[in-house]
């Protein structure tokens, strides 16, 4: 269940990283127009990454609030944890949130 925001953030971060590695080459060329264009692209990517991170945080926050409004919640036992497939089949609509996932950290 990979979110499209997460994939897009990764793609843009990779592009930004590639631009950061090209910094030395661009500066050595000494072309002011090329340097300006390069820094403008880096700034554009950084703002887009920040926007997508905010969108992702808002989504997680909304989902966490929705789950916290559910009428019942408890920790699962070791026995239930050992056989998650049977647990999910026996309890329809069960939502299990691990505390180390992004959603789990948001809820904590």
Short mmCIF file of N, CA and C in Angstrom, two decimals:
data_model
loop_
_atom_site.label_atom_id
_atom_site.label_comp_id
_atom_site.label_asym_id
_atom_site.label_seq_id
_atom_site.Cartn_x
_atom_site.Cartn_y
_atom_site.Cartn_z
N UNK A 1 0.85 -1.18 0.00
CA UNK A 1 0.00 0.00 0.00
C UNK A 1 0.89 1.24 0.00
N UNK A 2 1.49 1.51 -1.12
CA UNK A 2 2.38 2.65 -1.21
C UNK A 2 1.59 3.87 -1.69
N UNK A 3 1.70 4.93 -0.94
CA UNK A 3 0.97 6.14 -1.30
C UNK A 3 1.66 6.83 -2.47
N UNK A 4 0.86 7.49 -3.29
CA UNK A 4 1.47 8.16 -4.43
C UNK A 4 2.28 9.38 -4.00
N UNK A 5 1.90 10.02 -2.87
CA UNK A 5 2.69 11.15 -2.38
C UNK A 5 4.09 10.69 -1.98
N UNK A 6 4.15 9.54 -1.32
CA UNK A 6 5.44 9.02 -0.86
C UNK A 6 6.34 8.72 -2.07
N UNK A 7 5.77 8.12 -3.10
CA UNK A 7 6.54 7.79 -4.30
C UNK A 7 7.00 9.07 -5.01
N UNK A 8 6.12 10.06 -5.06
CA UNK A 8 6.46 11.32 -5.71
C UNK A 8 7.55 12.06 -4.92
N UNK A 9 7.45 12.04 -3.59
CA UNK A 9 8.48 12.66 -2.75
C UNK A 9 9.83 12.00 -3.02
N UNK A 10 9.83 10.68 -3.11
CA UNK A 10 11.08 9.94 -3.36
C UNK A 10 11.66 10.32 -4.72
N UNK A 11 10.80 10.39 -5.73
CA UNK A 11 11.27 10.73 -7.08
C UNK A 11 11.87 12.14 -7.11
N UNK A 12 11.17 13.09 -6.49
CA UNK A 12 11.66 14.46 -6.47
C UNK A 12 12.94 14.60 -5.64
N UNK A 13 13.02 13.85 -4.55
CA UNK A 13 14.23 13.87 -3.72
C UNK A 13 15.42 13.33 -4.49
N UNK A 14 15.18 12.29 -5.29
CA UNK A 14 16.25 11.75 -6.12
C UNK A 14 16.72 12.77 -7.15
N UNK A 15 15.77 13.49 -7.74
CA UNK A 15 16.13 14.54 -8.70
C UNK A 15 16.94 15.64 -8.02
N UNK A 16 16.50 16.03 -6.82
CA UNK A 16 17.20 17.08 -6.08
C UNK A 16 18.61 16.62 -5.72
N UNK A 17 18.74 15.38 -5.34
CA UNK A 17 20.05 14.82 -5.01
C UNK A 17 20.97 14.84 -6.24
N UNK A 18 20.41 14.48 -7.38
CA UNK A 18 21.20 14.51 -8.62
C UNK A 18 21.66 15.93 -8.94
N UNK A 19 20.77 16.91 -8.73
CA UNK A 19 21.15 18.30 -8.97
C UNK A 19 22.24 18.75 -7.99
N UNK A 20 22.13 18.29 -6.75
CA UNK A 20 23.16 18.66 -5.76
C UNK A 20 24.52 18.10 -6.14
N UNK A 21 24.54 16.93 -6.74
CA UNK A 21 25.81 16.34 -7.18
C UNK A 21 26.37 17.07 -8.41
N UNK A 22 25.51 17.72 -9.17
CA UNK A 22 25.97 18.47 -10.35
C UNK A 22 26.47 19.87 -9.99
N UNK A 23 26.26 20.29 -8.74
CA UNK A 23 26.65 21.64 -8.32
C UNK A 23 28.08 21.99 -8.69
N UNK A 24 29.00 21.11 -8.39
CA UNK A 24 30.43 21.37 -8.62
C UNK A 24 30.69 21.61 -10.11
N UNK A 25 30.09 20.78 -10.96
CA UNK A 25 30.30 20.92 -12.40
C UNK A 25 29.74 22.24 -12.91
N UNK A 26 28.56 22.60 -12.42
CA UNK A 26 27.91 23.84 -12.88
C UNK A 26 28.72 25.05 -12.44
N UNK A 27 29.20 25.04 -11.21
CA UNK A 27 29.98 26.17 -10.71
C UNK A 27 31.32 26.28 -11.44
N UNK A 28 31.93 25.15 -11.77
CA UNK A 28 33.21 25.17 -12.48
C UNK A 28 33.06 25.73 -13.89
N UNK A 29 31.90 25.55 -14.49
CA UNK A 29 31.69 26.09 -15.84
C UNK A 29 31.66 27.61 -15.79
N UNK A 30 31.18 28.18 -14.70
CA UNK A 30 31.21 29.62 -14.52
C UNK A 30 30.16 30.39 -15.28
N UNK A 31 29.22 29.73 -15.90
CA UNK A 31 28.16 30.39 -16.64
C UNK A 31 27.09 30.86 -15.65
N UNK A 32 26.94 32.19 -15.47
CA UNK A 32 25.97 32.69 -14.47
C UNK A 32 24.52 32.31 -14.79
N UNK A 33 24.17 32.26 -16.07
CA UNK A 33 22.80 31.89 -16.44
C UNK A 33 22.52 30.43 -16.06
N UNK A 34 23.50 29.58 -16.32
CA UNK A 34 23.36 28.16 -16.00
C UNK A 34 23.28 27.95 -14.49
N UNK A 35 24.09 28.70 -13.75
CA UNK A 35 24.07 28.61 -12.28
C UNK A 35 22.71 29.07 -11.75
N UNK A 36 22.19 30.15 -12.29
CA UNK A 36 20.89 30.67 -11.86
C UNK A 36 19.78 29.68 -12.17
N UNK A 37 19.82 29.09 -13.36
CA UNK A 37 18.81 28.10 -13.74
C UNK A 37 18.89 26.88 -12.82
N UNK A 38 20.11 26.46 -12.53
CA UNK A 38 20.34 25.29 -11.67
C UNK A 38 19.78 25.54 -10.26
N UNK A 39 20.08 26.70 -9.70
CA UNK A 39 19.59 27.00 -8.35
C UNK A 39 18.07 27.18 -8.34
N UNK A 40 17.53 27.69 -9.43
CA UNK A 40 16.07 27.86 -9.53
C UNK A 40 15.38 26.49 -9.56
N UNK A 41 15.95 25.54 -10.29
CA UNK A 41 15.40 24.19 -10.33
C UNK A 41 15.46 23.53 -8.96
N UNK A 42 16.58 23.70 -8.27
CA UNK A 42 16.73 23.13 -6.93
C UNK A 42 15.69 23.70 -5.98
N UNK A 43 15.48 25.00 -6.05
CA UNK A 43 14.51 25.66 -5.17
C UNK A 43 13.09 25.18 -5.48
N UNK A 44 12.79 25.03 -6.77
CA UNK A 44 11.47 24.56 -7.19
C UNK A 44 11.21 23.14 -6.67
N UNK A 45 12.20 22.26 -6.79
CA UNK A 45 12.06 20.89 -6.30
C UNK A 45 11.89 20.87 -4.78
N UNK A 46 12.65 21.69 -4.07
CA UNK A 46 12.57 21.72 -2.61
C UNK A 46 11.18 22.17 -2.14
N UNK A 47 10.61 23.17 -2.80
CA UNK A 47 9.27 23.64 -2.40
C UNK A 47 8.21 22.59 -2.70
N UNK A 48 8.35 21.90 -3.82
CA UNK A 48 7.38 20.85 -4.18
C UNK A 48 7.46 19.68 -3.19
N UNK A 49 8.67 19.31 -2.80
CA UNK A 49 8.85 18.24 -1.81
C UNK A 49 8.19 18.64 -0.49
N UNK A 50 8.41 19.87 -0.07
CA UNK A 50 7.81 20.35 1.19
C UNK A 50 6.28 20.33 1.11
N UNK A 51 5.73 20.74 -0.04
CA UNK A 51 4.28 20.75 -0.21
C UNK A 51 3.72 19.33 -0.12
N UNK A 52 4.39 18.39 -0.78
CA UNK A 52 3.93 17.00 -0.76
C UNK A 52 4.04 16.39 0.64
N UNK A 53 5.08 16.75 1.38
CA UNK A 53 5.21 16.26 2.75
C UNK A 53 4.06 16.77 3.62
N UNK A 54 3.67 18.03 3.41
CA UNK A 54 2.54 18.58 4.16
C UNK A 54 1.24 17.87 3.80
N UNK A 55 1.04 17.57 2.53
CA UNK A 55 -0.16 16.85 2.09
C UNK A 55 -0.20 15.47 2.74
N UNK A 56 0.93 14.80 2.75
CA UNK A 56 1.02 13.45 3.34
C UNK A 56 0.73 13.50 4.84
N UNK A 57 1.27 14.50 5.52
CA UNK A 57 1.03 14.65 6.96
C UNK A 57 -0.44 14.90 7.24
N UNK A 58 -1.08 15.74 6.43
CA UNK A 58 -2.51 16.01 6.61
C UNK A 58 -3.33 14.74 6.42
N UNK A 59 -2.99 13.94 5.41
CA UNK A 59 -3.71 12.68 5.17
C UNK A 59 -3.57 11.74 6.36
N UNK A 60 -2.33 11.59 6.86
CA UNK A 60 -2.09 10.71 8.00
C UNK A 60 -2.83 11.20 9.23
N UNK A 61 -2.83 12.50 9.43
CA UNK A 61 -3.49 13.07 10.59
C UNK A 61 -5.00 12.82 10.53
N UNK A 62 -5.58 13.00 9.35
CA UNK A 62 -7.00 12.74 9.18
C UNK A 62 -7.35 11.29 9.41
N UNK A 63 -6.51 10.39 8.89
CA UNK A 63 -6.75 8.96 9.08
C UNK A 63 -6.60 8.57 10.55
N UNK A 64 -5.62 9.16 11.23
CA UNK A 64 -5.41 8.87 12.65
C UNK A 64 -6.60 9.33 13.48
N UNK A 65 -7.12 10.51 13.17
CA UNK A 65 -8.29 11.02 13.89
C UNK A 65 -9.50 10.13 13.65
N UNK A 66 -9.65 9.67 12.42
CA UNK A 66 -10.77 8.78 12.10
C UNK A 66 -10.68 7.48 12.89
N UNK A 67 -9.48 6.92 12.99
CA UNK A 67 -9.30 5.68 13.73
C UNK A 67 -9.49 5.88 15.24
N UNK A 68 -9.08 7.02 15.75
CA UNK A 68 -9.22 7.27 17.18
C UNK A 68 -10.68 7.49 17.57
N UNK A 69 -11.51 7.86 16.62
CA UNK A 69 -12.94 8.06 16.90
C UNK A 69 -13.71 6.74 16.94
N UNK A 70 -13.08 5.66 16.51
CA UNK A 70 -13.75 4.37 16.56
C UNK A 70 -14.08 4.02 18.00
N UNK A 71 -15.20 3.31 18.22
CA UNK A 71 -15.68 3.10 19.59
C UNK A 71 -14.82 2.18 20.46
N UNK A 72 -13.98 1.36 19.87
CA UNK A 72 -13.26 0.37 20.66
C UNK A 72 -11.83 0.24 20.16
N UNK A 73 -10.89 0.19 21.10
CA UNK A 73 -9.50 -0.06 20.71
C UNK A 73 -8.79 -0.73 21.87
N UNK A 74 -7.88 -1.62 21.53
CA UNK A 74 -7.06 -2.28 22.55
C UNK A 74 -5.82 -2.84 21.88
N UNK A 75 -4.83 -3.19 22.71
CA UNK A 75 -3.63 -3.82 22.19
C UNK A 75 -3.93 -5.29 21.93
N UNK A 76 -3.27 -5.86 20.92
CA UNK A 76 -3.49 -7.28 20.65
C UNK A 76 -2.52 -8.10 21.50
N UNK A 77 -2.94 -9.30 21.84
CA UNK A 77 -2.11 -10.18 22.67
C UNK A 77 -1.05 -10.85 21.81
N UNK A 78 -0.09 -11.48 22.46
CA UNK A 78 0.97 -12.19 21.74
C UNK A 78 0.38 -13.33 20.91
N UNK A 79 -0.62 -14.01 21.47
CA UNK A 79 -1.25 -15.12 20.76
C UNK A 79 -1.96 -14.62 19.50
N UNK A 80 -2.67 -13.50 19.62
CA UNK A 80 -3.35 -12.92 18.45
C UNK A 80 -2.32 -12.44 17.43
N UNK A 81 -1.26 -11.88 17.92
CA UNK A 81 -0.21 -11.38 17.03
C UNK A 81 0.45 -12.51 16.25
N UNK A 82 0.57 -13.66 16.87
CA UNK A 82 1.20 -14.81 16.22
C UNK A 82 0.36 -15.32 15.06
N UNK A 83 -0.96 -15.18 15.15
CA UNK A 83 -1.84 -15.69 14.10
C UNK A 83 -2.74 -14.56 13.59
N UNK A 84 -2.13 -13.56 12.95
CA UNK A 84 -2.87 -12.39 12.48
C UNK A 84 -3.90 -12.74 11.42
N UNK A 85 -3.60 -13.71 10.56
CA UNK A 85 -4.54 -14.10 9.51
C UNK A 85 -5.85 -14.59 10.10
N UNK A 86 -5.78 -15.46 11.08
CA UNK A 86 -6.99 -15.98 11.72
C UNK A 86 -7.73 -14.86 12.45
N UNK A 87 -6.99 -13.96 13.08
CA UNK A 87 -7.61 -12.85 13.80
C UNK A 87 -8.39 -11.96 12.85
N UNK A 88 -7.78 -11.61 11.72
CA UNK A 88 -8.46 -10.74 10.77
C UNK A 88 -9.66 -11.41 10.12
N UNK A 89 -9.61 -12.74 9.96
CA UNK A 89 -10.76 -13.45 9.40
C UNK A 89 -11.90 -13.54 10.40
N UNK A 90 -11.57 -13.67 11.68
CA UNK A 90 -12.61 -13.83 12.69
C UNK A 90 -13.25 -12.51 13.07
N UNK A 91 -12.55 -11.41 12.91
CA UNK A 91 -13.08 -10.09 13.28
C UNK A 91 -13.13 -9.22 12.03
N UNK A 92 -14.30 -9.08 11.46
CA UNK A 92 -14.45 -8.27 10.25
C UNK A 92 -14.28 -6.79 10.57
N UNK A 93 -13.62 -6.08 9.69
CA UNK A 93 -13.43 -4.65 9.88
C UNK A 93 -12.33 -4.30 10.85
N UNK A 94 -11.52 -5.26 11.22
CA UNK A 94 -10.44 -5.04 12.17
C UNK A 94 -9.35 -4.18 11.53
N UNK A 95 -8.89 -3.18 12.27
CA UNK A 95 -7.80 -2.33 11.81
C UNK A 95 -6.66 -2.47 12.81
N UNK A 96 -5.51 -2.96 12.34
CA UNK A 96 -4.34 -3.12 13.20
C UNK A 96 -3.32 -2.07 12.78
N UNK A 97 -2.89 -1.27 13.76
CA UNK A 97 -1.91 -0.21 13.49
C UNK A 97 -0.66 -0.49 14.30
N UNK A 98 0.45 -0.68 13.60
CA UNK A 98 1.73 -0.92 14.29
C UNK A 98 2.31 0.43 14.70
N UNK A 99 2.83 0.54 15.92
CA UNK A 99 3.32 1.83 16.41
C UNK A 99 4.54 2.38 15.67
N UNK A 100 5.23 1.55 14.90
CA UNK A 100 6.41 2.04 14.19
C UNK A 100 6.12 2.49 12.76
N UNK A 101 4.88 2.34 12.31
CA UNK A 101 4.53 2.83 10.98
C UNK A 101 4.24 4.33 11.07
N UNK A 102 4.13 4.97 9.93
CA UNK A 102 3.86 6.41 9.91
C UNK A 102 2.53 6.71 10.59
N UNK A 103 1.52 5.89 10.32
CA UNK A 103 0.21 6.09 10.94
C UNK A 103 0.29 5.86 12.45
N UNK A 104 1.01 4.83 12.85
CA UNK A 104 1.16 4.54 14.27
C UNK A 104 1.88 5.66 15.02
N UNK A 105 2.90 6.23 14.40
CA UNK A 105 3.62 7.35 15.03
C UNK A 105 2.71 8.57 15.12
N UNK A 106 1.88 8.76 14.12
CA UNK A 106 0.95 9.89 14.12
C UNK A 106 -0.08 9.75 15.24
N UNK A 107 -0.50 8.53 15.50
CA UNK A 107 -1.52 8.30 16.53
C UNK A 107 -0.94 8.38 17.94
N UNK A 108 0.34 8.15 18.09
CA UNK A 108 0.95 8.11 19.43
C UNK A 108 1.14 9.48 20.02
#
